[in-house]
Short mmCIF file of C-alpha atoms in Angstrom, two decimals:
data_model
loop_
_atom_site.label_atom_id
_atom_site.label_comp_id
_atom_site.label_asym_id
_atom_site.label_seq_id
_atom_site.Cartn_x
_atom_site.Cartn_y
_atom_site.Cartn_z
CA MET A 1 19.27 8.26 -11.27
CA ILE A 2 19.08 11.30 -13.58
CA GLU A 3 21.20 11.18 -16.71
CA PHE A 4 22.07 14.75 -17.63
CA GLN A 5 24.84 16.44 -19.56
CA PRO A 6 24.34 20.18 -20.08
CA VAL A 7 24.66 21.51 -23.63
CA ARG A 8 25.66 25.14 -23.38
CA GLY A 9 24.82 27.59 -26.14
CA ASP A 10 22.02 25.38 -27.46
CA ALA A 11 19.66 27.69 -29.31
CA ALA A 12 16.86 25.12 -29.17
CA SER A 13 16.68 24.80 -25.38
CA THR A 14 17.91 26.70 -22.35
CA LEU A 15 19.70 24.99 -19.46
CA VAL A 16 16.48 25.26 -17.42
CA GLU A 17 14.60 23.36 -20.13
CA GLN A 18 17.39 20.77 -20.39
CA VAL A 19 17.32 20.08 -16.64
CA ALA A 20 13.52 19.81 -16.67
CA ALA A 21 13.60 17.45 -19.67
CA ALA A 22 16.22 15.20 -18.01
CA VAL A 23 14.10 14.89 -14.85
CA ARG A 24 10.95 14.17 -16.88
CA ARG A 25 12.79 11.39 -18.78
CA ALA A 26 13.94 9.84 -15.51
CA ILE A 27 10.35 9.86 -14.22
CA GLU A 28 8.88 8.43 -17.43
CA GLN A 29 11.50 5.65 -17.51
CA ARG A 30 10.84 4.86 -13.82
CA ALA A 31 14.42 5.68 -12.86
CA LEU A 32 12.67 8.04 -10.47
CA PRO A 33 9.54 6.22 -9.24
CA PRO A 34 6.59 8.06 -7.64
CA GLY A 35 7.42 9.33 -4.17
CA SER A 36 11.21 9.23 -4.61
CA MET A 37 13.31 12.13 -3.42
CA LEU A 38 15.21 14.28 -5.93
CA PRO A 39 18.72 15.55 -5.27
CA SER A 40 18.69 18.89 -3.49
CA ILE A 41 19.05 21.97 -5.65
CA ARG A 42 22.62 22.51 -4.43
CA ALA A 43 23.57 18.84 -4.92
CA PHE A 44 22.20 18.72 -8.49
CA ALA A 45 23.89 22.00 -9.35
CA SER A 46 27.24 20.88 -7.96
CA LEU A 47 27.13 17.45 -9.63
CA HIS A 48 26.25 18.76 -13.09
CA ARG A 49 28.09 22.10 -12.92
CA VAL A 50 25.11 24.34 -13.49
CA SER A 51 23.92 27.19 -11.31
CA ALA A 52 21.60 26.60 -8.36
CA HIS A 53 19.31 29.25 -9.88
CA THR A 54 18.97 27.12 -13.05
CA VAL A 55 18.07 24.01 -11.06
CA ALA A 56 15.63 25.94 -8.85
CA ARG A 57 13.80 27.27 -11.91
CA ALA A 58 13.65 23.80 -13.50
CA TYR A 59 12.35 22.19 -10.30
CA GLY A 60 9.80 24.99 -9.93
CA ARG A 61 8.60 24.50 -13.49
CA LEU A 62 8.26 20.72 -12.96
CA THR A 63 6.34 21.35 -9.75
CA SER A 64 3.88 23.72 -11.40
CA ASP A 65 3.38 21.18 -14.21
CA GLY A 66 2.55 18.42 -11.70
CA TRP A 67 5.68 16.29 -12.14
CA LEU A 68 7.10 17.08 -8.69
CA THR A 69 5.79 18.02 -5.27
CA ALA A 70 7.64 20.41 -2.97
CA ARG A 71 7.50 20.80 0.80
CA PRO A 72 9.39 23.48 2.75
CA ARG A 73 12.68 22.15 4.17
CA LEU A 74 11.82 18.63 2.96
CA GLY A 75 12.81 19.08 -0.67
CA TYR A 76 11.29 17.79 -3.90
CA ARG A 77 9.68 14.41 -4.59
CA VAL A 78 8.25 12.78 -7.69
CA ALA A 79 4.48 13.31 -7.76
CA ARG A 80 1.92 10.60 -8.30
CA PRO A 81 1.71 9.51 -11.94
CA ARG A 82 -0.31 11.77 -14.19
CA PRO A 83 -3.09 9.98 -16.11
CA SER A 84 -0.92 9.82 -19.24
CA GLN A 85 1.96 8.39 -17.23
CA ALA A 86 0.00 5.92 -15.12
CA ALA A 87 0.90 2.27 -15.34
CA PRO A 88 -1.77 0.00 -16.81
CA ALA A 89 -4.40 -0.90 -14.26
CA ALA A 90 -4.29 -4.35 -12.74
CA SER A 91 -6.77 -6.82 -14.16
CA ARG A 92 -9.96 -6.80 -12.10
CA PRO A 93 -12.59 -9.49 -11.74
CA ALA A 94 -16.28 -8.73 -11.82
CA ALA A 95 -16.34 -8.74 -8.01
CA LEU A 96 -13.76 -6.83 -5.96
CA ASP A 97 -13.50 -9.69 -3.48
CA THR A 98 -10.88 -10.65 -0.91
CA GLN A 99 -8.93 -12.56 -3.56
CA TRP A 100 -8.56 -9.36 -5.61
CA ARG A 101 -7.68 -7.33 -2.53
CA LEU A 102 -4.99 -9.78 -1.40
CA CYS A 103 -3.36 -10.27 -4.79
CA GLU A 104 -4.02 -7.57 -7.36
CA THR A 105 -3.63 -4.59 -5.02
CA HIS A 106 -0.09 -5.80 -4.20
CA ALA A 107 0.84 -6.50 -7.82
CA ASP A 108 3.18 -4.55 -10.08
CA SER A 109 0.46 -2.28 -11.47
CA PRO A 110 -1.09 -0.45 -8.51
CA LEU A 111 -3.96 2.00 -8.87
CA ARG A 112 -3.14 5.71 -8.94
CA LEU A 113 -4.96 6.68 -5.73
CA SER A 114 -5.22 4.37 -2.73
CA PRO A 115 -7.73 5.75 -0.17
CA GLY A 116 -8.81 2.16 0.54
CA CYS A 117 -5.39 0.69 1.34
CA GLY A 118 -4.26 -0.49 4.77
CA TRP A 119 -0.81 1.02 5.23
CA LEU A 120 1.03 4.32 5.62
CA PRO A 121 2.49 6.35 2.73
CA ASP A 122 6.20 5.84 2.21
CA ASP A 123 7.08 9.35 3.34
CA TRP A 124 5.24 8.80 6.65
CA LEU A 125 7.57 5.95 7.61
CA ASN A 126 10.66 6.22 9.83
CA GLN A 127 13.00 6.20 6.85
CA ASP A 128 16.07 7.38 8.77
CA GLY A 129 15.59 4.69 11.41
CA LEU A 130 15.16 2.01 8.74
CA ARG A 131 18.25 3.10 6.83
CA ALA A 132 20.35 3.14 10.01
CA ALA A 133 19.10 -0.33 10.92
CA LEU A 134 19.93 -1.67 7.44
CA ARG A 135 23.47 -0.28 7.71
CA HIS A 136 23.84 -1.87 11.14
CA ILE A 137 22.61 -5.26 9.91
CA SER A 138 24.94 -5.17 6.90
CA ARG A 139 27.96 -4.89 9.23
CA GLN A 140 27.08 -7.97 11.29
CA PRO A 141 29.28 -11.09 10.98
CA MET A 142 27.80 -13.53 8.49
CA ARG A 143 27.80 -16.34 11.05
CA ARG A 144 25.05 -14.44 12.88
CA MET A 145 22.94 -14.05 9.76
CA ALA A 146 23.24 -17.31 7.83
CA HIS A 147 21.72 -19.87 10.17
CA TYR A 148 18.14 -20.81 11.04
CA GLY A 149 16.86 -18.74 13.92
CA HIS A 150 15.30 -19.86 17.18
CA PRO A 151 11.85 -21.47 16.78
CA GLN A 152 10.33 -18.71 18.96
CA GLY A 153 12.23 -15.94 17.19
CA TYR A 154 15.15 -13.60 17.89
CA ALA A 155 15.57 -13.54 21.68
CA PRO A 156 16.59 -9.87 22.18
CA LEU A 157 13.49 -8.75 20.29
CA ARG A 158 11.30 -11.00 22.42
CA VAL A 159 12.85 -9.48 25.57
CA HIS A 160 12.11 -5.99 24.28
CA ILE A 161 8.51 -6.93 23.41
CA ALA A 162 8.01 -8.37 26.90
CA ALA A 163 9.09 -5.04 28.43
CA THR A 164 6.75 -3.10 26.12
CA LEU A 165 3.84 -5.39 26.95
CA GLY A 166 4.44 -4.77 30.64
CA GLU A 167 3.72 -1.09 30.00
CA ARG A 168 0.36 -2.19 28.54
CA GLY A 169 -0.48 -4.23 31.62
CA ILE A 170 0.33 -7.59 30.02
CA ALA A 171 2.68 -9.69 32.16
CA ALA A 172 4.69 -11.94 29.84
CA ASP A 173 8.36 -12.87 29.77
CA ALA A 174 10.29 -13.68 26.59
CA GLN A 175 9.46 -17.40 26.88
CA ARG A 176 5.76 -16.64 26.43
CA ILE A 177 6.34 -14.73 23.17
CA LEU A 178 6.42 -16.30 19.70
CA LEU A 179 7.59 -14.19 16.76
CA THR A 180 5.64 -14.62 13.52
CA GLN A 181 5.80 -13.32 9.95
CA GLY A 182 3.33 -10.56 10.67
CA ALA A 183 0.19 -10.76 12.79
CA THR A 184 -1.67 -12.44 9.91
CA GLN A 185 0.61 -15.48 10.10
CA GLY A 186 -0.07 -15.50 13.84
CA LEU A 187 -3.79 -15.73 13.05
CA ASP A 188 -3.19 -18.63 10.70
CA ILE A 189 -1.05 -20.46 13.28
CA VAL A 190 -3.67 -20.11 16.02
CA VAL A 191 -6.48 -21.31 13.73
CA ARG A 192 -4.39 -24.32 12.58
CA THR A 193 -3.47 -25.18 16.17
CA LEU A 194 -6.80 -24.77 17.99
CA LEU A 195 -9.43 -25.57 15.38
CA ARG A 196 -10.35 -28.53 13.21
CA PRO A 197 -12.54 -28.73 10.08
CA GLY A 198 -16.16 -28.18 11.08
CA ASP A 199 -15.37 -26.20 14.24
CA THR A 200 -17.07 -22.85 14.83
CA MET A 201 -15.34 -19.52 15.34
CA ALA A 202 -17.03 -16.23 16.24
CA VAL A 203 -15.90 -13.18 14.25
CA GLU A 204 -16.67 -9.50 14.45
CA GLN A 205 -19.08 -7.95 11.97
CA PRO A 206 -17.43 -6.06 10.24
CA CYS A 207 -14.18 -8.00 10.52
CA TYR A 208 -10.54 -7.90 9.39
CA ALA A 209 -10.84 -9.15 5.83
CA ASN A 210 -7.69 -11.31 5.70
CA LEU A 211 -9.11 -13.63 8.36
CA PHE A 212 -11.80 -14.96 6.00
CA PRO A 213 -9.55 -16.88 3.56
CA ILE A 214 -7.68 -18.37 6.52
CA LEU A 215 -10.94 -19.77 7.88
CA ARG A 216 -12.03 -21.07 4.48
CA LEU A 217 -8.72 -22.90 4.00
CA ALA A 218 -9.09 -24.43 7.47
CA GLN A 219 -12.75 -25.38 6.73
CA VAL A 220 -13.86 -23.55 9.86
CA ARG A 221 -17.39 -22.21 10.17
CA ALA A 222 -17.50 -18.48 10.99
CA VAL A 223 -20.44 -16.90 12.83
CA PRO A 224 -20.65 -13.07 12.94
CA VAL A 225 -21.16 -10.92 16.06
CA PRO A 226 -22.09 -7.25 15.43
CA ARG A 227 -19.42 -4.69 16.33
CA GLY A 228 -20.18 -1.03 16.97
CA ALA A 229 -18.34 2.07 18.14
CA ALA A 230 -18.19 0.86 21.79
CA GLY A 231 -17.28 -2.75 21.04
CA LEU A 232 -19.00 -6.09 20.51
CA ASP A 233 -22.74 -6.62 20.91
CA CYS A 234 -22.48 -8.85 23.99
CA ARG A 235 -26.15 -9.90 23.92
CA ALA A 236 -25.65 -11.19 20.40
CA LEU A 237 -22.38 -12.84 21.47
CA GLU A 238 -24.11 -14.69 24.30
CA ARG A 239 -26.96 -15.88 22.05
CA MET A 240 -24.45 -17.06 19.47
CA ALA A 241 -22.34 -18.83 22.13
CA ARG A 242 -25.35 -20.74 23.47
CA LEU A 243 -26.49 -21.75 20.01
CA HIS A 244 -23.21 -22.49 18.22
CA ARG A 245 -20.67 -23.16 21.02
CA PRO A 246 -17.66 -21.51 19.31
CA ARG A 247 -14.16 -22.56 20.28
CA LEU A 248 -12.63 -19.20 19.42
CA LEU A 249 -13.56 -15.51 19.10
CA PHE A 250 -11.63 -12.97 17.03
CA VAL A 251 -11.51 -9.36 18.33
CA ASN A 252 -9.54 -6.39 16.99
CA THR A 253 -9.28 -4.43 20.24
CA ALA A 254 -7.74 -1.01 19.54
CA LEU A 255 -8.35 1.01 16.35
CA HIS A 256 -10.50 -1.71 14.85
CA ASN A 257 -10.00 -2.50 11.18
CA PRO A 258 -12.20 -1.26 9.47
CA THR A 259 -14.22 1.01 11.81
CA GLY A 260 -11.33 2.66 13.70
CA ALA A 261 -13.15 2.20 17.04
CA SER A 262 -11.62 0.75 20.22
CA LEU A 263 -13.20 -1.50 22.86
CA GLU A 264 -14.43 0.34 25.94
CA ALA A 265 -13.43 -1.06 29.36
CA ALA A 266 -16.91 -2.26 30.31
CA ASN A 267 -17.33 -4.02 26.98
CA ALA A 268 -13.94 -5.73 27.32
CA ALA A 269 -14.80 -7.02 30.79
CA GLU A 270 -18.14 -8.40 29.56
CA VAL A 271 -16.51 -10.15 26.60
CA LEU A 272 -14.05 -11.87 28.96
CA ALA A 273 -16.87 -12.92 31.29
CA LEU A 274 -18.73 -14.52 28.38
CA ALA A 275 -15.58 -16.33 27.26
CA ALA A 276 -15.21 -17.85 30.73
CA ARG A 277 -18.91 -18.71 30.96
CA HIS A 278 -19.05 -20.42 27.56
CA ASP A 279 -15.46 -21.75 27.53
CA PHE A 280 -13.97 -20.28 24.37
CA HIS A 281 -10.58 -18.70 23.67
CA ILE A 282 -10.13 -15.19 22.29
CA ILE A 283 -7.69 -14.00 19.63
CA GLU A 284 -6.94 -10.36 20.41
CA ASP A 285 -5.52 -8.61 17.34
CA ASP A 286 -3.83 -5.47 18.67
CA VAL A 287 -1.55 -4.63 15.76
CA ALA A 288 -2.43 -0.90 15.70
CA ARG A 289 -1.88 -0.27 19.44
CA GLU A 290 1.17 1.98 18.90
CA LEU A 291 -0.95 4.43 16.90
CA LEU A 292 -3.36 4.95 19.81
CA PRO A 293 -2.49 8.07 21.85
CA ARG A 294 -4.60 7.20 24.90
CA TRP A 295 -5.00 4.19 27.15
CA THR A 296 -7.64 1.58 26.40
CA PRO A 297 -7.79 -1.88 27.97
CA THR A 298 -6.29 -5.00 26.46
CA LEU A 299 -8.15 -8.26 26.90
CA ALA A 300 -4.83 -10.02 27.51
CA GLY A 301 -3.99 -7.59 30.31
CA LEU A 302 -7.35 -8.09 32.00
CA ASP A 303 -7.16 -11.87 31.54
CA GLY A 304 -3.46 -12.42 32.28
CA ALA A 305 -3.12 -13.95 28.77
CA ARG A 306 -4.64 -17.23 29.98
CA ARG A 307 -7.73 -17.51 27.78
CA VAL A 308 -6.61 -14.72 25.43
CA ILE A 309 -4.07 -15.14 22.62
CA TYR A 310 -2.57 -11.72 22.00
CA LEU A 311 -1.26 -10.70 18.55
CA GLY A 312 0.83 -7.64 17.74
CA GLY A 313 3.16 -6.45 15.01
CA TYR A 314 4.99 -3.59 13.35
CA SER A 315 3.39 -3.23 9.90
CA LYS A 316 1.47 -0.12 10.97
CA SER A 317 4.21 1.68 12.92
CA ILE A 318 7.47 0.70 11.11
CA ALA A 319 6.78 -0.69 7.62
CA PRO A 320 4.42 -3.30 6.11
CA SER A 321 7.29 -4.99 4.24
CA LEU A 322 8.93 -5.98 7.54
CA ARG A 323 6.91 -9.11 8.15
CA VAL A 324 7.51 -9.32 11.89
CA GLY A 325 4.68 -9.90 14.34
CA TYR A 326 4.35 -11.66 17.68
CA MET A 327 2.04 -13.78 19.76
CA VAL A 328 1.53 -14.10 23.52
CA ALA A 329 -0.28 -17.10 24.97
CA ASP A 330 -0.17 -19.46 27.93
CA ASP A 331 2.81 -21.81 28.05
CA ALA A 332 1.18 -24.98 26.70
CA LEU A 333 -0.62 -23.23 23.84
CA LEU A 334 2.47 -21.22 22.90
CA ARG A 335 4.53 -24.42 22.60
CA ALA A 336 1.85 -25.94 20.39
CA CYS A 337 1.77 -22.79 18.21
CA ALA A 338 5.57 -22.88 17.93
CA ARG A 339 5.34 -26.44 16.61
CA SER A 340 2.70 -25.35 14.08
CA LYS A 341 4.96 -22.51 12.96
CA MET A 342 7.91 -24.88 12.47
CA MET A 343 5.80 -27.38 10.52
CA SER A 344 4.38 -24.75 8.15
CA GLY A 345 7.44 -22.57 7.56
CA LEU A 346 10.33 -23.44 9.89
CA THR A 347 11.82 -20.50 11.77
CA GLY A 348 11.09 -16.89 11.03
CA PRO A 349 13.25 -14.37 9.09
CA GLU A 350 15.80 -13.52 11.78
CA THR A 351 17.38 -10.82 9.60
CA MET A 352 14.05 -8.97 9.61
CA GLU A 353 13.65 -9.58 13.34
CA ARG A 354 17.10 -8.09 13.98
CA LEU A 355 16.21 -5.15 11.77
CA VAL A 356 13.02 -4.43 13.72
CA HIS A 357 14.90 -4.80 17.01
CA HIS A 358 17.46 -2.19 15.93
CA VAL A 359 14.73 0.23 14.77
CA LEU A 360 12.97 -0.10 18.13
CA LEU A 361 16.15 0.44 20.17
CA GLU A 362 18.23 2.83 18.07
CA GLY A 363 15.89 4.32 15.48
CA ARG A 364 14.16 6.89 17.70
CA HIS A 365 11.02 4.83 17.31
CA ALA A 366 9.17 6.42 20.23
CA ALA A 367 9.70 9.92 18.82
CA HIS A 368 8.66 8.74 15.36
CA THR A 369 5.41 7.15 16.59
CA ALA A 370 4.59 10.28 18.60
CA ARG A 371 4.94 12.40 15.44
CA LEU A 372 2.97 9.81 13.49
CA ARG A 373 0.09 9.92 15.97
CA ASP A 374 -0.03 13.72 15.68
CA ARG A 375 0.02 13.56 11.89
CA LEU A 376 -2.74 10.97 11.81
CA ALA A 377 -4.87 13.03 14.20
CA ARG A 378 -4.63 16.00 11.82
CA ALA A 379 -5.47 13.78 8.85
CA HIS A 380 -8.52 12.40 10.69
CA GLU A 381 -9.78 15.91 11.33
CA GLN A 382 -9.38 16.88 7.68
CA VAL A 383 -10.95 13.72 6.24
CA GLU A 384 -13.83 13.88 8.73
CA ALA A 385 -14.55 17.39 7.48
CA LEU A 386 -14.50 16.18 3.87
CA LEU A 387 -16.82 13.26 4.65
CA ASP A 388 -19.20 15.56 6.51
CA ALA A 389 -19.19 18.06 3.65
CA HIS A 390 -19.99 15.30 1.15
CA GLY A 391 -22.90 13.94 3.19
CA PHE A 392 -21.37 10.78 4.67
CA GLU A 393 -22.32 9.15 7.97
CA ILE A 394 -19.21 8.27 10.04
CA CYS A 395 -19.34 5.27 12.37
CA ALA A 396 -16.71 6.46 14.87
CA ARG A 397 -14.38 9.47 15.15
CA PRO A 398 -11.27 8.10 16.88
CA ARG A 399 -8.86 10.85 15.72
CA ALA A 400 -6.22 8.09 15.73
CA GLY A 401 -5.05 5.17 13.61
CA LEU A 402 -5.50 4.76 9.88
CA PHE A 403 -9.20 4.25 9.30
CA LEU A 404 -12.59 5.89 9.12
CA TRP A 405 -15.70 3.80 8.35
CA ALA A 406 -18.35 5.81 6.54
CA ARG A 407 -21.37 5.50 4.28
CA PRO A 408 -23.50 7.87 2.22
CA ALA A 409 -26.39 9.37 4.17
CA GLY A 410 -29.64 11.05 3.21
CA ARG A 411 -31.19 10.09 -0.09
CA ARG A 412 -28.18 7.95 -0.97
CA ALA A 413 -28.45 5.82 2.19
CA GLY A 414 -28.76 2.07 1.79
CA ARG A 415 -26.99 1.73 -1.54
CA GLY A 416 -24.33 -0.95 -1.70
CA ALA A 417 -20.77 0.24 -2.25
CA ASP A 418 -19.61 -2.53 -4.62
CA ALA A 419 -20.69 -0.72 -7.80
CA LEU A 420 -18.98 2.46 -6.60
CA ALA A 421 -15.75 0.57 -5.84
CA ARG A 422 -15.81 -1.08 -9.26
CA MET A 423 -16.35 2.30 -10.94
CA ALA A 424 -13.49 3.76 -8.87
CA ALA A 425 -11.15 0.93 -9.88
CA ASP A 426 -11.86 1.68 -13.53
CA ALA A 427 -10.87 5.30 -12.79
CA GLY A 428 -7.62 4.19 -11.13
CA ILE A 429 -8.85 4.72 -7.55
CA TRP A 430 -8.80 1.99 -4.91
CA LEU A 431 -11.88 2.17 -2.69
CA THR A 432 -12.50 -0.61 -0.19
CA PRO A 433 -16.22 -1.51 0.03
CA GLY A 434 -17.91 -2.91 3.11
CA SER A 435 -18.52 -6.28 1.43
CA LEU A 436 -14.84 -7.18 1.93
CA PHE A 437 -15.32 -7.01 5.71
CA ASP A 438 -18.51 -9.10 5.77
CA ILE A 439 -18.17 -12.86 6.24
CA SER A 440 -21.01 -13.41 3.74
CA GLY A 441 -19.75 -10.80 1.27
CA ARG A 442 -22.98 -8.78 1.40
CA ASP A 443 -23.00 -5.56 -0.62
CA LEU A 444 -22.93 -3.09 2.28
CA SER A 445 -23.13 0.68 1.94
CA TRP A 446 -20.03 1.25 4.12
CA LEU A 447 -16.54 2.18 2.84
CA ARG A 448 -13.19 2.11 4.64
CA PHE A 449 -11.13 5.28 4.19
CA ASN A 450 -7.42 5.41 5.02
CA VAL A 451 -7.04 9.00 6.25
CA ALA A 452 -3.40 9.20 5.14
CA TYR A 453 -4.47 8.74 1.51
CA SER A 454 -7.92 10.35 1.48
CA GLN A 455 -7.22 14.06 1.09
CA ASP A 456 -6.47 14.08 -2.64
CA PRO A 457 -8.94 16.39 -4.47
CA GLU A 458 -9.20 13.82 -7.27
CA LEU A 459 -10.90 11.36 -4.88
CA TRP A 460 -13.57 13.87 -3.92
CA ARG A 461 -14.12 14.95 -7.51
CA PHE A 462 -14.71 11.30 -8.36
CA LEU A 463 -17.19 10.87 -5.49
CA ARG A 464 -19.10 14.00 -6.56
CA ASP A 465 -19.22 12.73 -10.15
CA ALA A 466 -20.37 9.31 -8.95
CA GLU A 467 -23.15 10.90 -6.92
CA ALA A 468 -24.26 12.93 -9.94
CA ALA A 469 -24.32 9.70 -11.95
CA GLY A 470 -26.48 8.04 -9.28
CA VAL A 471 -23.81 5.52 -8.20
CA ALA A 472 -22.83 7.01 -4.82
#
């Protein structure tokens, strides 16, 4: 909302200056938050009865001063906060641990640059599809919205998911699908259902960071298995299975968080053979599958979802705020997981489930994800070039998904990234160090880069300055 009343004949300021000042006030007062769209030049001019030429000059001046960003045919948006405008930084502990990552980075005072975050920028989301879905939901009779939902989740969405899974080679009807509040709740439900305090679970190294607090709360012992560009180290997995007899293995199959790599077919088959030989279940986290432009195997498809518990969701392809995920498992285990879900939180948010269902069916979701994959591929190419130019070693080059996993090479090799991440946080930049993805919290030299946020020149100026200071 821009409050503006033109004062004509004002000797102190022209109409162009008045328009620019009104927009600046709206930005400073957070009436226009970072990333929000401004009225078009014609709309502003018509509403406030000034010429389009006046508004165009004011918008152009604000753009050149760094208050706005402009893209051809897409209009004007509020730029990221300038240093003098930035909100106070969130309080940071001495160690940038998982607790800080889970809480402070989602608080009201985010850092200015977020190359270490795990989600898409707002303007990369399917905003039109989301708005249409919200309008559709708002017109539904209240009797459909006010009651508790089904324990397994909204049935039409489960039917749609079953059809989608069939295209991935996973045979599952709606009765074998349990909706969850995001894939992370699915992880928590499986751990609560299958494991008891003192049990052992095998995890990838590096591993999805949000799994670690779940295991600590459940008092489950985690044993790492190295993960590389092709998949898990199966020799290490077999040694670990003989020695520790895990009941469960966690694997992030496609576009692994944090490395960006995907399991190769031979590696997937060997992992399944070891699970059968040593009698453990597998949690397959496949939440980023929609961002993958090519086919790669799913463990659940190869296994028939008998020993594999398959997790998916929509935080990466629709929006992270829509906490809707799903689980596929054999009948007996799925019923047990549904009971665990009901005991810990009753049914899921059916309003959100209906919203996701409408986006998938009516929001041109397939076209949106195709454009998103192309945009991410271009971002990967650009960030790879920046990493190469700044002397980083890159673990894998998937040209898909959100993440690149890289570390300084040459004379800087071997330095832990924690000090660099702490220095970045003080500068208002969120870097995600490798220690957050290590079950023991070791100070690794690796960093996770979200390619959608990692092209800002300020990030690379900071990294050059940090190298000059001997930190990076």
